[in-house]
Backbone as numpy.savetxt, mean C-alpha at the origin, in Angstrom:
# Nx Ny Nz CAx CAy CAz Cx Cy Cz
-3.76 -17.96 2.37 -4.79 -17.31 1.24 -5.43 -16.74 2.01
-5.99 -15.47 2.25 -6.74 -15.10 2.80 -8.19 -14.54 1.98
-9.30 -14.62 2.09 -10.49 -14.45 1.58 -10.87 -12.93 1.98
-10.89 -12.15 0.85 -11.56 -11.27 0.68 -12.42 -11.19 0.07
-13.46 -9.96 -0.28 -14.66 -9.71 -1.29 -14.61 -8.63 -2.16
-15.42 -8.97 -3.18 -15.42 -7.39 -4.17 -16.17 -7.34 -4.73
-17.63 -6.69 -4.09 -19.20 -5.91 -4.17 -19.34 -7.23 -3.74
-19.58 -8.07 -2.61 -19.55 -8.68 -1.96 -19.57 -10.16 -2.40
-18.83 -10.69 -3.64 -18.65 -11.96 -3.65 -16.77 -12.18 -3.66
-17.07 -13.66 -2.97 -15.73 -13.65 -2.76 -14.46 -13.94 -3.33
-13.33 -13.51 -2.81 -12.22 -13.62 -3.85 -11.03 -13.38 -3.11
-9.76 -14.27 -3.46 -8.85 -14.75 -2.44 -7.33 -14.18 -2.84
-6.63 -13.81 -1.93 -5.07 -13.42 -2.47 -4.46 -14.55 -1.99
-3.51 -14.46 -2.57 -2.21 -15.44 -2.61 -1.57 -15.77 -1.48
-1.47 -15.17 -0.69 -1.27 -14.99 1.20 -1.74 -14.83 1.93
-1.00 -14.46 3.56 -1.61 -13.18 4.37 -0.39 -11.80 4.39
-1.12 -11.46 5.00 -0.45 -10.04 4.99 0.71 -10.45 6.30
2.45 -10.20 6.32 2.68 -10.27 7.41 1.93 -9.66 8.83
2.85 -10.46 9.69 1.63 -10.32 11.23 2.73 -9.11 12.05
1.91 -8.37 13.12 2.05 -7.61 13.33 3.35 -8.06 14.69
4.42 -7.67 14.83 5.58 -7.77 15.73 6.30 -8.50 14.81
6.86 -8.60 13.45 7.41 -9.57 13.05 8.38 -8.52 12.25
9.83 -8.77 11.66 10.16 -7.97 11.12 9.45 -7.76 9.17
9.30 -6.75 9.14 8.87 -6.15 7.46 9.64 -6.88 6.56
9.59 -7.64 5.81 10.17 -7.92 4.71 10.71 -6.60 3.42
12.06 -6.77 3.55 12.07 -5.63 1.97 12.33 -5.97 1.13
11.53 -4.96 0.54 11.15 -4.89 -0.90 11.91 -4.08 -1.66
12.05 -4.30 -2.52 12.13 -2.70 -3.73 11.14 -3.13 -4.90
11.34 -1.27 -5.28 9.56 -1.33 -6.09 10.45 0.00 -6.97
9.54 0.32 -7.90 9.78 1.11 -9.33 9.18 2.07 -9.01
9.84 3.79 -8.88 9.19 4.67 -8.22 8.84 5.78 -9.51
7.88 6.98 -10.22 7.99 7.20 -10.93 9.02 7.69 -11.70
9.87 7.99 -11.07 11.10 8.52 -12.08 11.74 7.06 -12.74
11.33 5.89 -12.75 11.75 4.59 -12.85 13.06 4.15 -12.09
13.30 4.65 -10.74 14.04 4.37 -9.73 13.84 3.13 -9.13
14.40 2.62 -8.66 14.60 1.52 -7.41 14.41 1.49 -6.36
13.06 1.72 -5.29 13.26 2.31 -3.78 12.94 1.12 -2.84
13.79 0.76 -2.51 13.32 -0.60 -1.14 13.22 -0.15 0.29
12.64 -0.91 0.53 11.90 -0.28 1.98 13.21 0.23 3.23
14.19 -0.54 2.76 15.51 -0.52 3.48 15.73 1.28 3.73
15.70 1.75 2.76 16.11 3.50 2.58 15.30 3.67 3.76
14.27 3.40 4.04 13.46 4.71 5.07 13.75 3.81 6.50
14.65 3.02 6.85 14.61 2.35 8.28 15.54 3.86 9.11
14.48 4.20 9.69 14.82 5.00 10.96 13.58 5.73 11.18
12.44 5.75 10.02 11.27 6.14 9.69 10.02 5.22 9.96
8.84 5.75 10.18 7.69 5.27 10.34 7.14 5.03 9.09
7.21 3.48 8.61 6.17 3.92 7.08 5.30 3.25 7.19
4.29 4.08 5.99 3.03 3.37 6.21 2.58 3.15 4.82
2.39 1.35 4.29 2.21 1.12 3.16 0.77 0.98 2.76
0.72 1.68 1.52 -1.27 2.08 1.68 -0.83 1.31 -0.47
-1.39 -0.01 0.10 -1.62 -1.17 -0.65 -2.84 -1.39 -1.72
-2.79 -1.05 -2.82 -4.28 -0.92 -3.78 -4.07 -1.39 -5.14
-5.56 -2.08 -5.76 -5.18 -1.94 -6.97 -5.00 -1.33 -8.08
-5.37 -0.13 -8.24 -4.79 0.89 -9.28 -5.60 2.01 -9.00
-4.44 2.98 -9.27 -5.01 4.65 -8.79 -6.14 5.11 -9.61
-6.03 4.45 -11.01 -7.30 5.12 -11.54 -8.66 4.58 -11.21
-9.34 3.86 -9.76 -10.52 4.02 -9.40 -10.89 4.70 -7.86
-11.43 5.16 -7.89 -12.26 6.29 -6.83 -11.95 5.73 -5.52
-11.76 4.54 -5.29 -11.57 4.78 -3.55 -9.88 4.21 -3.65
-9.18 3.43 -4.72 -7.73 3.63 -4.32 -7.17 5.18 -4.34
-8.08 6.11 -5.28 -7.30 7.93 -5.62 -7.89 8.17 -4.23
-9.22 7.39 -3.84 -9.56 8.64 -2.10 -8.35 8.29 -1.49
-8.27 6.87 -1.24 -6.70 5.99 0.14 -5.46 7.56 -0.34
-4.84 7.46 -1.66 -3.89 8.56 -2.10 -4.09 9.99 -1.22
-4.70 10.04 -1.69 -5.29 11.74 -1.18 -5.70 12.02 0.18
-6.21 10.95 1.13 -6.16 11.12 2.65 -4.78 10.79 3.19
-4.39 9.92 2.85 -2.96 9.31 3.40 -1.77 11.32 3.26
-2.43 11.67 1.60 -1.50 12.88 1.25 -1.46 13.51 2.07
-3.05 13.72 2.55 -3.26 14.80 3.46 -2.81 14.56 5.32
-2.86 13.30 5.77 -2.76 13.01 6.95 -1.39 13.48 6.74
-0.45 12.56 6.38 1.09 12.10 5.90 1.86 13.65 5.79
1.31 15.04 5.64 1.80 16.06 6.08 2.05 16.30 7.45
1.24 15.78 8.32 1.32 16.55 9.82 1.85 15.51 10.54
2.08 14.15 10.13 3.04 13.33 10.65 4.44 13.47 10.47
5.12 13.43 11.63 6.67 13.87 11.79 7.23 12.38 11.40
8.71 12.41 11.16 9.05 10.94 10.97 8.88 9.94 10.23
7.30 10.52 9.29 6.59 9.53 8.96 6.53 9.09 7.54
6.70 8.41 6.63 6.56 8.35 4.93 5.87 7.46 5.12
4.69 7.57 4.11 3.60 6.88 2.96 4.31 6.49 1.69
4.31 4.96 1.58 4.21 4.12 0.33 2.86 4.15 -0.58
2.85 4.32 -1.27 1.79 3.83 -2.02 2.15 3.42 -3.15
1.38 1.44 -2.64 2.16 0.44 -3.97 0.89 0.35 -4.24
0.91 0.24 -5.72 0.02 -1.03 -7.00 0.62 -1.06 -7.41
-0.04 -1.92 -9.00 0.56 -2.50 -10.25 0.29 -1.39 -11.27
0.16 -0.25 -11.35 -0.21 0.75 -11.72 1.66 0.93 -12.73
1.23 1.10 -13.64 3.05 1.93 -14.29 3.06 3.15 -13.41
4.59 3.08 -13.48 4.53 4.41 -13.23 4.31 5.96 -13.98
4.23 5.67 -15.11 3.66 7.02 -15.49 2.72 7.27 -15.36
1.57 6.02 -15.43 0.14 6.35 -14.37 0.61 7.11 -13.40
1.18 6.77 -12.28 0.52 7.05 -11.11 1.46 8.75 -11.11
2.65 8.66 -11.51 2.55 10.45 -11.71 2.01 11.03 -12.56
1.16 10.70 -13.43 0.32 11.48 -13.86 -0.87 12.12 -13.06
-1.16 10.73 -12.43 -2.72 11.12 -10.85 -2.27 12.02 -10.19
-0.42 11.92 -9.68 0.00 12.95 -8.72 0.08 14.07 -9.42
0.42 14.30 -10.33 0.59 15.48 -11.31 -1.08 16.52 -11.32
-1.49 15.87 -12.04 -3.29 16.42 -11.95 -3.74 16.69 -10.53
-3.39 15.78 -9.15 -3.89 16.01 -7.93 -3.30 16.74 -6.97
-1.92 17.32 -7.41 -1.17 18.15 -6.75 -0.74 17.11 -5.73
-0.52 15.81 -5.77 -0.09 14.99 -4.73 1.61 14.95 -4.62
2.24 15.32 -3.14 3.56 15.68 -2.89 3.69 14.95 -1.59
3.11 14.40 -0.99 3.22 14.12 0.52 3.52 12.56 0.73
3.47 11.89 -0.25 3.43 10.13 -0.41 4.67 9.86 -1.59
5.00 8.78 -1.53 5.85 8.25 -2.57 5.34 7.05 -3.48
4.77 7.16 -4.57 4.17 6.36 -5.23 5.17 5.01 -5.78
4.78 4.35 -5.65 5.72 3.05 -6.05 4.84 1.99 -6.59
5.52 1.34 -7.78 4.95 0.35 -8.64 5.39 -1.05 -8.48
4.46 -2.03 -8.28 4.78 -3.33 -8.49 4.78 -4.25 -9.59
5.22 -2.74 -11.12 4.69 -4.00 -12.41 5.93 -4.63 -12.45
6.57 -4.94 -11.91 8.04 -6.36 -11.97 8.80 -7.09 -11.22
8.19 -6.60 -10.03 8.63 -7.56 -8.96 7.23 -8.78 -8.04
7.75 -8.82 -7.17 6.90 -10.33 -6.51 6.52 -9.31 -5.31
6.18 -8.46 -5.19 6.02 -8.01 -3.86 4.60 -8.05 -3.58
3.41 -8.48 -4.45 2.37 -9.10 -3.83 2.49 -10.41 -3.63
2.99 -10.82 -3.81 3.58 -12.71 -3.11 4.11 -12.56 -2.11
4.90 -11.39 -2.13 5.62 -11.24 -0.80 5.33 -10.93 0.42
4.10 -9.98 0.55 3.19 -9.58 1.53 2.01 -10.30 1.13
1.76 -11.18 0.82 0.83 -11.66 0.59 -0.72 -11.44 -0.27
-0.55 -10.06 -0.51 -1.49 -9.40 -1.14 -1.79 -8.98 -3.09
-1.05 -10.31 -3.78 -1.65 -10.68 -5.00 -3.08 -10.80 -5.00
-3.89 -10.85 -5.77 -5.12 -11.71 -5.54 -5.26 -12.79 -6.85
-5.55 -13.76 -6.18 -5.24 -15.41 -6.59 -6.19 -15.52 -7.75
-7.56 -14.78 -7.49 -8.95 -15.23 -8.42 -9.63 -13.92 -8.80
-10.63 -13.98 -9.42 -11.69 -12.86 -9.66 -11.17 -12.78 -10.70
-12.05 -10.94 -11.05 -12.02 -10.07 -12.24 -10.44 -9.11 -11.87
-10.53 -9.02 -10.73 -8.73 -8.45 -10.79 -7.66 -8.98 -9.98
-7.76 -10.65 -10.94 -6.91 -11.05 -10.38 -5.28 -10.73 -11.19
-4.06 -10.76 -10.18 -2.84 -10.43 -10.33 -2.76 -8.85 -10.04
-3.85 -8.06 -9.71 -3.78 -7.02 -8.84 -3.35 -6.92 -7.56
-3.10 -6.03 -6.81 -2.79 -5.55 -5.22 -4.24 -5.71 -4.89
-4.45 -6.29 -3.65 -5.24 -6.47 -2.79 -5.02 -4.62 -2.27
-6.51 -4.59 -1.38 -6.15 -3.12 -0.27 -5.95 -3.50 0.49
-4.89 -3.23 1.48 -4.15 -3.25 2.74 -3.81 -2.20 3.04
-3.41 -1.77 4.70 -2.25 -1.09 4.91 -1.11 -1.84 6.05
0.14 -1.48 5.94 0.76 -1.86 7.22 1.40 -1.24 7.16
2.03 -0.88 8.87 2.06 0.47 9.30 3.47 -0.29 10.10
4.70 0.12 9.34 6.54 -0.11 10.18 6.62 0.73 10.97
7.60 0.27 12.47 8.16 1.32 13.33 9.58 1.87 12.52
10.07 2.37 13.42 11.63 3.23 12.65 12.66 1.88 13.10
12.57 0.71 13.71 13.25 -0.74 14.18 12.87 -1.71 12.69
11.99 -1.57 12.03 11.63 -1.99 10.58 10.53 -3.19 11.02
9.98 -3.03 12.34 8.60 -3.96 12.98 7.57 -3.57 12.42
6.67 -4.54 11.79 5.36 -4.21 11.56 4.42 -4.04 13.10
3.81 -3.03 13.12 3.05 -2.50 14.26 1.62 -2.28 14.30
1.21 -2.23 12.65 -0.05 -2.76 12.31 -0.49 -3.04 11.01
-1.25 -3.74 10.74 -1.78 -4.51 9.45 -2.94 -4.69 9.52
-3.87 -4.18 8.50 -5.08 -4.33 7.54 -5.41 -4.65 6.53
-6.19 -6.38 6.29 -6.04 -6.22 4.88 -7.25 -6.02 5.05
-8.17 -5.01 4.05 -9.69 -4.64 4.27 -10.35 -5.86 3.45
-11.22 -5.74 3.99 -12.15 -6.93 3.85 -13.63 -7.19 2.73
-13.49 -6.09 2.18 -13.89 -5.84 0.87 -13.56 -4.62 0.37
-12.85 -4.83 -0.99 -12.25 -3.75 -1.98 -12.97 -2.23 -2.46
-14.07 -2.63 -2.61 -14.68 -1.10 -2.79 -14.65 -0.22 -1.51
-13.84 -0.96 -0.85 -14.27 0.04 0.87 -12.82 0.35 0.98
-12.66 1.53 2.06 -11.91 2.27 2.39 -11.35 2.10 3.53
-9.56 1.95 3.74 -9.29 1.54 4.64 -9.38 2.20 6.50
-8.60 1.91 7.09 -9.00 2.88 8.95 -7.95 3.23 8.89
-7.86 4.47 8.41 -6.94 5.43 8.32 -6.69 5.51 9.51
-7.78 5.94 10.36 -7.34 6.21 11.65 -6.61 5.61 12.42
-7.09 3.54 12.38 -6.42 2.86 13.46 -4.89 3.10 13.07
-4.82 3.12 11.36 -3.14 3.40 10.58 -2.36 4.48 11.48
-2.73 5.70 11.65 -2.52 6.56 12.42 -2.24 6.52 13.50
-3.03 6.41 14.43 -2.95 5.74 16.00 -1.91 4.67 16.19
-1.18 4.06 14.69 -0.20 3.41 15.62 1.21 4.01 15.82
1.27 5.38 14.84 2.23 5.61 14.91 2.44 6.77 16.01
1.60 7.27 16.46 1.43 8.50 17.48 1.72 7.92 18.84
């Protein structure tokens, strides 16, 4: 269990992020066309997992926009934006925003939040995913992870991108 904050109030996740140097657990999530996407499909690339509660909030939307911009300039890398939002909402957001350089994935019917220790266990956002970033190298090892300590703050984009350069 990890303690994080929502507007200064403590809340907890169901576990902790997988540690640097460990094999990234495989997962299967749902894309915006209701197809399955697994982490193993991206083996051989750097993978940035941008994990957040909901694309319909300002900070979450900002993280998708920022990684969309940054991802266009990074060779051999893919950004997977993961939330519990339904695929329809994710597709609508990307269409309205012109987001084309990230892959939106939904955890609405899987155990990803438990597998990666990021599902919130209590508080007003209980059941949603916390804000976190995990960077995985082409061999499938975790080379950077950040559990953002305050849900209302953006992740450290620079450190995440520096891990793959």
